[in-house]
Coordinates of C-alpha atoms in Angstrom, one line a residue:
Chain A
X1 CA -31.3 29.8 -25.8
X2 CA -30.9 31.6 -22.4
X3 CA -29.4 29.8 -19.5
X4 CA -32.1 29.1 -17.4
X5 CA -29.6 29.7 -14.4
X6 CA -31.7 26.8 -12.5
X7 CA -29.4 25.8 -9.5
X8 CA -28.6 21.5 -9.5
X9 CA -31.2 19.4 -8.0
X10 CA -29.9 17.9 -4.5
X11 CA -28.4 15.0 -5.8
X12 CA -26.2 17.1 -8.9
X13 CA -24.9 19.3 -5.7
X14 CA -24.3 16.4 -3.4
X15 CA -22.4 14.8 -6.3
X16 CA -20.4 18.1 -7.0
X17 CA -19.4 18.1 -3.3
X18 CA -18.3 14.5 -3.4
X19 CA -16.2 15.0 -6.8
X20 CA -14.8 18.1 -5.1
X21 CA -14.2 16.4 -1.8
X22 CA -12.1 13.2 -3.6
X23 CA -10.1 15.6 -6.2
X24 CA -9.0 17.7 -3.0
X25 CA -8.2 14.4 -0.1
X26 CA -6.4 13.5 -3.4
X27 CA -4.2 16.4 -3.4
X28 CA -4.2 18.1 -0.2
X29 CA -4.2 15.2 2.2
X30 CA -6.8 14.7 4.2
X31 CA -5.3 17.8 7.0
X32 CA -5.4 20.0 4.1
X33 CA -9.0 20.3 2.6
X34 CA -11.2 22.2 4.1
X35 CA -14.8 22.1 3.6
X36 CA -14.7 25.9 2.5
X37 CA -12.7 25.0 -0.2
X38 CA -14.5 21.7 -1.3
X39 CA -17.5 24.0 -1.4
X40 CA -15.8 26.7 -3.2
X41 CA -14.4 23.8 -6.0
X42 CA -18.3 22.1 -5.8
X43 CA -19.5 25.9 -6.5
X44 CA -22.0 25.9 -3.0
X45 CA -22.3 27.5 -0.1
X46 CA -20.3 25.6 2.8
X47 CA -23.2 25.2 5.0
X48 CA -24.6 23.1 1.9
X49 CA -21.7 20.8 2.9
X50 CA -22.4 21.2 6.5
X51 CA -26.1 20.5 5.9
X52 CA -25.3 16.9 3.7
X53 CA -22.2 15.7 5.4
X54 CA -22.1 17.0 9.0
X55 CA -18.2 17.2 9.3
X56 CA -15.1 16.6 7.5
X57 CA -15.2 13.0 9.0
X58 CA -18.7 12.4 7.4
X59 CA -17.5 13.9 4.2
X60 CA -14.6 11.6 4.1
X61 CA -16.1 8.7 4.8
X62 CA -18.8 9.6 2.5
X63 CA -15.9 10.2 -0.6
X64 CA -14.6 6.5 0.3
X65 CA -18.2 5.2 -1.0
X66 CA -17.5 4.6 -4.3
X67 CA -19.7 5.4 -7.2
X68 CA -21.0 1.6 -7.7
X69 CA -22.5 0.4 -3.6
X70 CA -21.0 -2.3 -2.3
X71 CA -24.1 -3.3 0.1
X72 CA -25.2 -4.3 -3.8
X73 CA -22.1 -5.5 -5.5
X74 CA -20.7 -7.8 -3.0
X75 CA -23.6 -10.0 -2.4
X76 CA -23.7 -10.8 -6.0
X77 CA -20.1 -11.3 -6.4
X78 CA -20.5 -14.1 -3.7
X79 CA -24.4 -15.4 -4.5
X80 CA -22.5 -17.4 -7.5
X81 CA -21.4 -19.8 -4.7
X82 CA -17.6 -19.7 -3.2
X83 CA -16.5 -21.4 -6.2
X84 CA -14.8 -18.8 -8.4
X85 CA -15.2 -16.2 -5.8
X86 CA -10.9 -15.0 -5.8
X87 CA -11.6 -14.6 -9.5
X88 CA -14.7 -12.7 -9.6
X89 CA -13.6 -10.6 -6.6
X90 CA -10.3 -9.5 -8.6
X91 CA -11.8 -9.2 -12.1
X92 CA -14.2 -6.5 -10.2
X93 CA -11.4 -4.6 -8.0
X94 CA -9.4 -4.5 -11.4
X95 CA -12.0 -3.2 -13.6
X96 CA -12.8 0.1 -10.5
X97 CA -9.3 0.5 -10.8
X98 CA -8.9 0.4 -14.8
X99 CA -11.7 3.0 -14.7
X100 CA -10.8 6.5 -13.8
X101 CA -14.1 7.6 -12.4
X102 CA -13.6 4.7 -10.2
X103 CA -9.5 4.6 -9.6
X104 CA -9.6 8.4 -8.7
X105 CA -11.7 7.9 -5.4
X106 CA -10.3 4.7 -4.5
X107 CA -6.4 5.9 -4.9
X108 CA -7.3 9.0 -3.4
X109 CA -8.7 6.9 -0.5
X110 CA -5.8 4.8 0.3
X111 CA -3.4 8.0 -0.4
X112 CA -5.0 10.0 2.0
X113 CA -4.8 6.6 4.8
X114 CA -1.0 6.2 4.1
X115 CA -0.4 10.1 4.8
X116 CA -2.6 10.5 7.7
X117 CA -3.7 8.5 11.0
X118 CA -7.3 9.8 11.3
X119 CA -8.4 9.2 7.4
X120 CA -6.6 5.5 8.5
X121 CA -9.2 5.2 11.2
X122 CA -11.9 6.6 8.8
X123 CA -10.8 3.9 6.6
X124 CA -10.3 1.6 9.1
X125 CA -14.0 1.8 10.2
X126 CA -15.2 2.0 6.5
X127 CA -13.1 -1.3 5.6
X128 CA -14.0 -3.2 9.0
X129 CA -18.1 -2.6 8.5
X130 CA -18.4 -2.2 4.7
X131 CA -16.2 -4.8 3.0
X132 CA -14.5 -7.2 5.8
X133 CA -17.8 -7.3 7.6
X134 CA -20.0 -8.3 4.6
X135 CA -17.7 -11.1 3.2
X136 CA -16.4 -12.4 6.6
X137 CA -20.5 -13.2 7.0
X138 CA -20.8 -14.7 4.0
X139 CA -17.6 -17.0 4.4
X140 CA -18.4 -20.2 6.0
X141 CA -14.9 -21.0 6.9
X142 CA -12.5 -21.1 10.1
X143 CA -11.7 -17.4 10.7
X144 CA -13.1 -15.6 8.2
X145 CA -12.2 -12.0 9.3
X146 CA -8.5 -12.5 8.9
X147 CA -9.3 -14.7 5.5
X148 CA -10.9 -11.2 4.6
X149 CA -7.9 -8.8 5.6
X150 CA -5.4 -11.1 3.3
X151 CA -7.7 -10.4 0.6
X152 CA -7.6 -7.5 1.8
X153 CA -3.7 -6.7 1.9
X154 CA -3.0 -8.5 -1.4
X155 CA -5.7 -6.7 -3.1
X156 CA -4.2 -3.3 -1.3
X157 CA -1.0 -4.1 -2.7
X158 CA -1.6 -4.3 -6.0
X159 CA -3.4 -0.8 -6.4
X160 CA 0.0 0.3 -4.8
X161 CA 2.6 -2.0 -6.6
X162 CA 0.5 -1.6 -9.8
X163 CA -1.3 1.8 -10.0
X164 CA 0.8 4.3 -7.6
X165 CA 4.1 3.3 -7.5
X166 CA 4.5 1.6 -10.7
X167 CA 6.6 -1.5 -10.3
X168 CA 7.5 -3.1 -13.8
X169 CA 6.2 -5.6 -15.3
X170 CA 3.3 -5.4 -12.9
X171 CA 2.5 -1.9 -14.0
X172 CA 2.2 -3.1 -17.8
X173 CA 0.9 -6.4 -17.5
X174 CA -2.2 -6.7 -19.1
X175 CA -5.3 -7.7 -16.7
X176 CA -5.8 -11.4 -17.4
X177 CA -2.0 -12.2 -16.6
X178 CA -2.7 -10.5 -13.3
X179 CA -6.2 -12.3 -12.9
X180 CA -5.0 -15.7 -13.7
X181 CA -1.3 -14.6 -11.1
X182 CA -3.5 -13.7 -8.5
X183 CA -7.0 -15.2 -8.2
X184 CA -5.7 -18.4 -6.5
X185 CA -3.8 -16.5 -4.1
X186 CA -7.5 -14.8 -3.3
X187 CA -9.6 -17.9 -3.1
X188 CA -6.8 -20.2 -1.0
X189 CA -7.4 -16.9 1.5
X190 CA -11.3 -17.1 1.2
X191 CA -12.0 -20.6 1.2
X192 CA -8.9 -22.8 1.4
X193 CA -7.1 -24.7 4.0
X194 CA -4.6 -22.1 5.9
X195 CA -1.5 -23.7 7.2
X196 CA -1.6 -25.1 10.7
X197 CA -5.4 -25.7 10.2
X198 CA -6.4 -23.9 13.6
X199 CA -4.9 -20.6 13.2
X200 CA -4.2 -18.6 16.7
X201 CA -5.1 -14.8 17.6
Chain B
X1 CA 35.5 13.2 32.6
X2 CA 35.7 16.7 30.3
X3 CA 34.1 15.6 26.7
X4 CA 36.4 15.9 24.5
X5 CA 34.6 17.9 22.0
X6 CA 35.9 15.3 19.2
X7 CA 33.7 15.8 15.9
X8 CA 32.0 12.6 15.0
X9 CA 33.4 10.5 12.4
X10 CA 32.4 10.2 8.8
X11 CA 29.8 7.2 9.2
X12 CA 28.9 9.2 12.8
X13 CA 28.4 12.0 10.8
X14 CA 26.5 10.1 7.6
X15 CA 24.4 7.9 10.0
X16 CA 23.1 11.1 11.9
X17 CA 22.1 12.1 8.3
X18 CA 20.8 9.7 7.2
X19 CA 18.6 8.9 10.5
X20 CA 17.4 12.9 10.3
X21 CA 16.6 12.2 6.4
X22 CA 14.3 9.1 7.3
X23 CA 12.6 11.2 10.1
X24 CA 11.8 14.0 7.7
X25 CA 10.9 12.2 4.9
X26 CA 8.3 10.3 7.1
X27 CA 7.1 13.5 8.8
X28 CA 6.9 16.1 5.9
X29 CA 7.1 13.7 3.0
X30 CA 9.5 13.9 -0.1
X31 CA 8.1 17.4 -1.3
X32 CA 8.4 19.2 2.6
X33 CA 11.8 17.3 3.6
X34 CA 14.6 20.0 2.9
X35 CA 18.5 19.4 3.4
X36 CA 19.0 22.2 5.4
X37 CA 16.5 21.4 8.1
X38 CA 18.3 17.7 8.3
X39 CA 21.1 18.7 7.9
X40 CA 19.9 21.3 11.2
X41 CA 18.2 18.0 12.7
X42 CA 21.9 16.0 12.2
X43 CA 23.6 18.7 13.9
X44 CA 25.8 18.9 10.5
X45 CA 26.5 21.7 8.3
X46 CA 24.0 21.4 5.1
X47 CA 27.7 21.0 2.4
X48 CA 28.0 17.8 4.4
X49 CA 24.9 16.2 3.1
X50 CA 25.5 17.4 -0.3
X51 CA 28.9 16.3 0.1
X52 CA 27.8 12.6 1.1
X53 CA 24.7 12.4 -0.7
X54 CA 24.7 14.8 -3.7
X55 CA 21.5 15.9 -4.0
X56 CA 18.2 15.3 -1.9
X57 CA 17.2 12.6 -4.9
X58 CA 20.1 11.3 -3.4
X59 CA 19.7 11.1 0.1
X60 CA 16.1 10.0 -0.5
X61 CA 17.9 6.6 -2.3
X62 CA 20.2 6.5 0.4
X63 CA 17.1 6.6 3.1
X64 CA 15.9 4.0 1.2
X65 CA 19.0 1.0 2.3
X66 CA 18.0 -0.4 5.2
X67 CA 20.3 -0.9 8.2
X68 CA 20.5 -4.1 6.4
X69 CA 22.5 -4.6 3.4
X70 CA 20.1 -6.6 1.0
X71 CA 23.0 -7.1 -1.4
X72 CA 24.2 -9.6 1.2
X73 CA 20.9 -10.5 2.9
X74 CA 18.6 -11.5 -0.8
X75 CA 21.6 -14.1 -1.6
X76 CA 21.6 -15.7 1.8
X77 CA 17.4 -16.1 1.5
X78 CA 18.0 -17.9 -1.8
X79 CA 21.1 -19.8 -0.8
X80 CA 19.1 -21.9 0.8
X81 CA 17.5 -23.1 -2.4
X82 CA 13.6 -22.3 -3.6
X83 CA 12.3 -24.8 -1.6
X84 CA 10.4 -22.6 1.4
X85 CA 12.2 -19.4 0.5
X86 CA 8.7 -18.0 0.5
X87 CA 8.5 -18.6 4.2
X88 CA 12.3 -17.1 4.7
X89 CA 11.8 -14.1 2.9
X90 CA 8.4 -13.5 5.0
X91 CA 10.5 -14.0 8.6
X92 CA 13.0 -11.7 7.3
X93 CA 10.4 -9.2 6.1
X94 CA 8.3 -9.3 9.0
X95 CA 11.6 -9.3 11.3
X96 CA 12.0 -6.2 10.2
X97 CA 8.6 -4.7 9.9
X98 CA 8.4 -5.8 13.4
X99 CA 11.7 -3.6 14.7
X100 CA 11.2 0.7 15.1
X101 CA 14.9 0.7 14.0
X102 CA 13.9 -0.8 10.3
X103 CA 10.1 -0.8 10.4
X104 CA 10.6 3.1 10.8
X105 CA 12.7 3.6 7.8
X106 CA 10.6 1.1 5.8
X107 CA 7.2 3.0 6.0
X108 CA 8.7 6.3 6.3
X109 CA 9.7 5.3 2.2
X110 CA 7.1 3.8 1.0
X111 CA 4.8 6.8 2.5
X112 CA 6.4 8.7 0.7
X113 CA 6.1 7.1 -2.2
X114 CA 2.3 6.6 -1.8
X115 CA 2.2 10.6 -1.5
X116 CA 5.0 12.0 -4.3
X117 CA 5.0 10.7 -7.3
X118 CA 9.2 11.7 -7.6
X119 CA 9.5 9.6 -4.5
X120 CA 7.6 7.1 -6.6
X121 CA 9.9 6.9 -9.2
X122 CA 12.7 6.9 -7.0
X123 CA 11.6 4.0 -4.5
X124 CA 10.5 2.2 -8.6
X125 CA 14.4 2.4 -9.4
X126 CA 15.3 1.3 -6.3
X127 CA 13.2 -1.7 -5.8
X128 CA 13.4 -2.9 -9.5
X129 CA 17.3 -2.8 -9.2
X130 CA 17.8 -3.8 -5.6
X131 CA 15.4 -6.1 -5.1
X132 CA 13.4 -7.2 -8.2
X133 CA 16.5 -7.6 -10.1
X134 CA 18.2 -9.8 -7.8
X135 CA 15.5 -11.7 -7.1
X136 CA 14.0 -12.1 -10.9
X137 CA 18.0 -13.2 -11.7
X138 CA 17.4 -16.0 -8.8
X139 CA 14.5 -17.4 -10.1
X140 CA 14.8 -20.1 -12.7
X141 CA 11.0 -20.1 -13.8
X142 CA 9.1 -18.3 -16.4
X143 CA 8.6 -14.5 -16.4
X144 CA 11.2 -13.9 -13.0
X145 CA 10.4 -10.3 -13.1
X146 CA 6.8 -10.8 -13.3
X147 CA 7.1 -13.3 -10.0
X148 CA 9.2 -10.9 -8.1
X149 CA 6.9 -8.0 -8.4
X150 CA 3.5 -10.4 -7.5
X151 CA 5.6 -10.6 -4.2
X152 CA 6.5 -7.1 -3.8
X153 CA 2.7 -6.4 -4.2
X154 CA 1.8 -8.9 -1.3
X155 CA 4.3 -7.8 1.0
X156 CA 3.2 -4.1 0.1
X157 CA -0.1 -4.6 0.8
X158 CA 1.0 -6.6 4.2
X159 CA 2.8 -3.5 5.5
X160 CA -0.2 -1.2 4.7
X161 CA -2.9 -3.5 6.0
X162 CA -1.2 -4.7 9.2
X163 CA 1.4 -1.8 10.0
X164 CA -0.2 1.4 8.5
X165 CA -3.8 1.5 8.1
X166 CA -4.2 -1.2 10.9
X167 CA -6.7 -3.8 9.5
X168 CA -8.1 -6.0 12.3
X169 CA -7.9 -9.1 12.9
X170 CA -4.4 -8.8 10.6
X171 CA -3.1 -6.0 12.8
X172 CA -2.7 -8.0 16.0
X173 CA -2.4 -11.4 14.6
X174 CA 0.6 -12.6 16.1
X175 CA 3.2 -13.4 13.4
X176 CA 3.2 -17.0 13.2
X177 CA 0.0 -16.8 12.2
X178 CA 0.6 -14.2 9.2
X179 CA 4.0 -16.7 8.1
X180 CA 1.5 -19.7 7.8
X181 CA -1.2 -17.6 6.0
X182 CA 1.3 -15.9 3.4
X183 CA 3.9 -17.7 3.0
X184 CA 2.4 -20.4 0.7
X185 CA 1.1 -17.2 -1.4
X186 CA 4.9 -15.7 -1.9
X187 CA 6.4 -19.5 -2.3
X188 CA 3.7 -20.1 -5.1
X189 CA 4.3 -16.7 -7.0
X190 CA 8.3 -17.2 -6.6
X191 CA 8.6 -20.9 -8.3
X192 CA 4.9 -22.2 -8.8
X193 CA 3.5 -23.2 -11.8
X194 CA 1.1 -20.1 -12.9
X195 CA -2.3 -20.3 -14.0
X196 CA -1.9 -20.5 -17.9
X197 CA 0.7 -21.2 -18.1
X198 CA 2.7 -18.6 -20.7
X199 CA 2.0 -15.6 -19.4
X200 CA 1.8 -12.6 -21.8
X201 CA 3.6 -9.4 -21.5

């Protein structure tokens, strides 16, 4: 049968972009894509780009969103109560990172944050609104911003510790051993008693 | 006075190097750093660094040892026994996260590392000899290696969130607040009973 040579629908192109856009942040830094080029890898024209994502700064923060939507995922990670909530969070942000369609965009995110101050602020922003935002709300606890952020770092860290730099045994560890290591640590910083009670700042 | 046009010494001579390495591994990452441009930057001729060094494999190790000897600063944390060397290792951490003179080196490394995967596997070596293995042969608990890697992974993510990407509230937290928040995290991975149990791998 012939090719029908039918261009993609809006949402195959907007998802070639987005696949283009993560694959190059990933490998050219955030100062070295260029939208021509995303285009170019996406196969559109780079008004196309233009058109959908306004800007570089749109298309990055638009590549940080990741395939599953967090506006869905993280209410029902905390509508089972706050009981269990370290564990669930984890078992979740270790399954997107055992998958690649889901570890390529988020390492790619972060990689492009360490390298580069203005995808930090992207990330920054994306962070602060999307994920600290929605759990800090949801946290009925004495400062619940900075209860997020420690989730935050320790859940940071082990993308880096375990999936970029490598650090043994972490690397090879199977999941549960990191689940059952590090899900307390996550739930004393959602819902348990921080040292000093009050905490300053 | 005329200047006496004396020649540095050898450790004038290697600090300038390694100082120049640090800044150019920050600024152009592992891949862009070249020994002749910091060897240019250290006012040195470029046989001097391989002379000191070897290779630039080995002046990225050498960047890597902070103006702190951890040989003789890891024994002193753990001299003072496990109880609340959580807390002490966090001070110290933090001490120096919190200086330009070793914060600067610090980050420089592990953006690197984040953004090379040779510096990766360089700054693996290093931290699983250095600092893993010291630690892991100080710990008198159940999978030592395992333990000292959970607390790399914390105090990874802790640079990230608070000194590189810039997470609020965690980025202007004052420290206090940070020690009182962590600590109990690092104490419990270092000599706390894991969840469990045995863990596998």
């Amino acid at each position: 049968m012939a090719r029908t040579g039918r261009r993609p629908g809006e949402s195959g192109s907007r998802g070639a972009i987005l696949a283009a856009a993560r694959e190059s942040f990933a490998e050219q830094g955030y100062d070295g894509a260029t939208i021509r080029r995303i285009a170019g890898m996406a196969g559109v024209d780079p008004a196309l780009v233009h058109h959908y994502f306004g800007s570089k700064d749109g298309l990055f923060v638009a590549a940080m969103e990741l395939p599953v939507d967090l506006g869905t995922v993280l209410p029902q990670l905390l509508d089972g109560g706050l009981d269990g909530v370290g564990e669930r969070l984890l078992r979740f942000y270790l399954g997107a990172l055992e998958l690649p369609a889901t570890r390529t965009p988020m390492l790619a995110v972060l990689r492009s944050a360490v390298r580069n101050e203005r995808a930090a602020a992207l990330l920054r922003g994306f962070v602060g609104r999307e994920v600290i935002g929605r759990l800090a709300a949801r946290i009925d606890r004495p400062e619940p911003a900075l209860r997020a952020t420690l989730v935050g770092s320790q859940l940071i860290g082990l993308a880096l510790a375990r999936y970029v730099i490598g650090i043994e045994p972490m690397a090879s560890a199977d999941t549960e051993t990191i689940v059952r290591a590090v899900s307390p640590t996550l739930q004393r910083y959602l819902t348990g008693e921080l040292p000093g009670d009050l905490l300053p700042g």
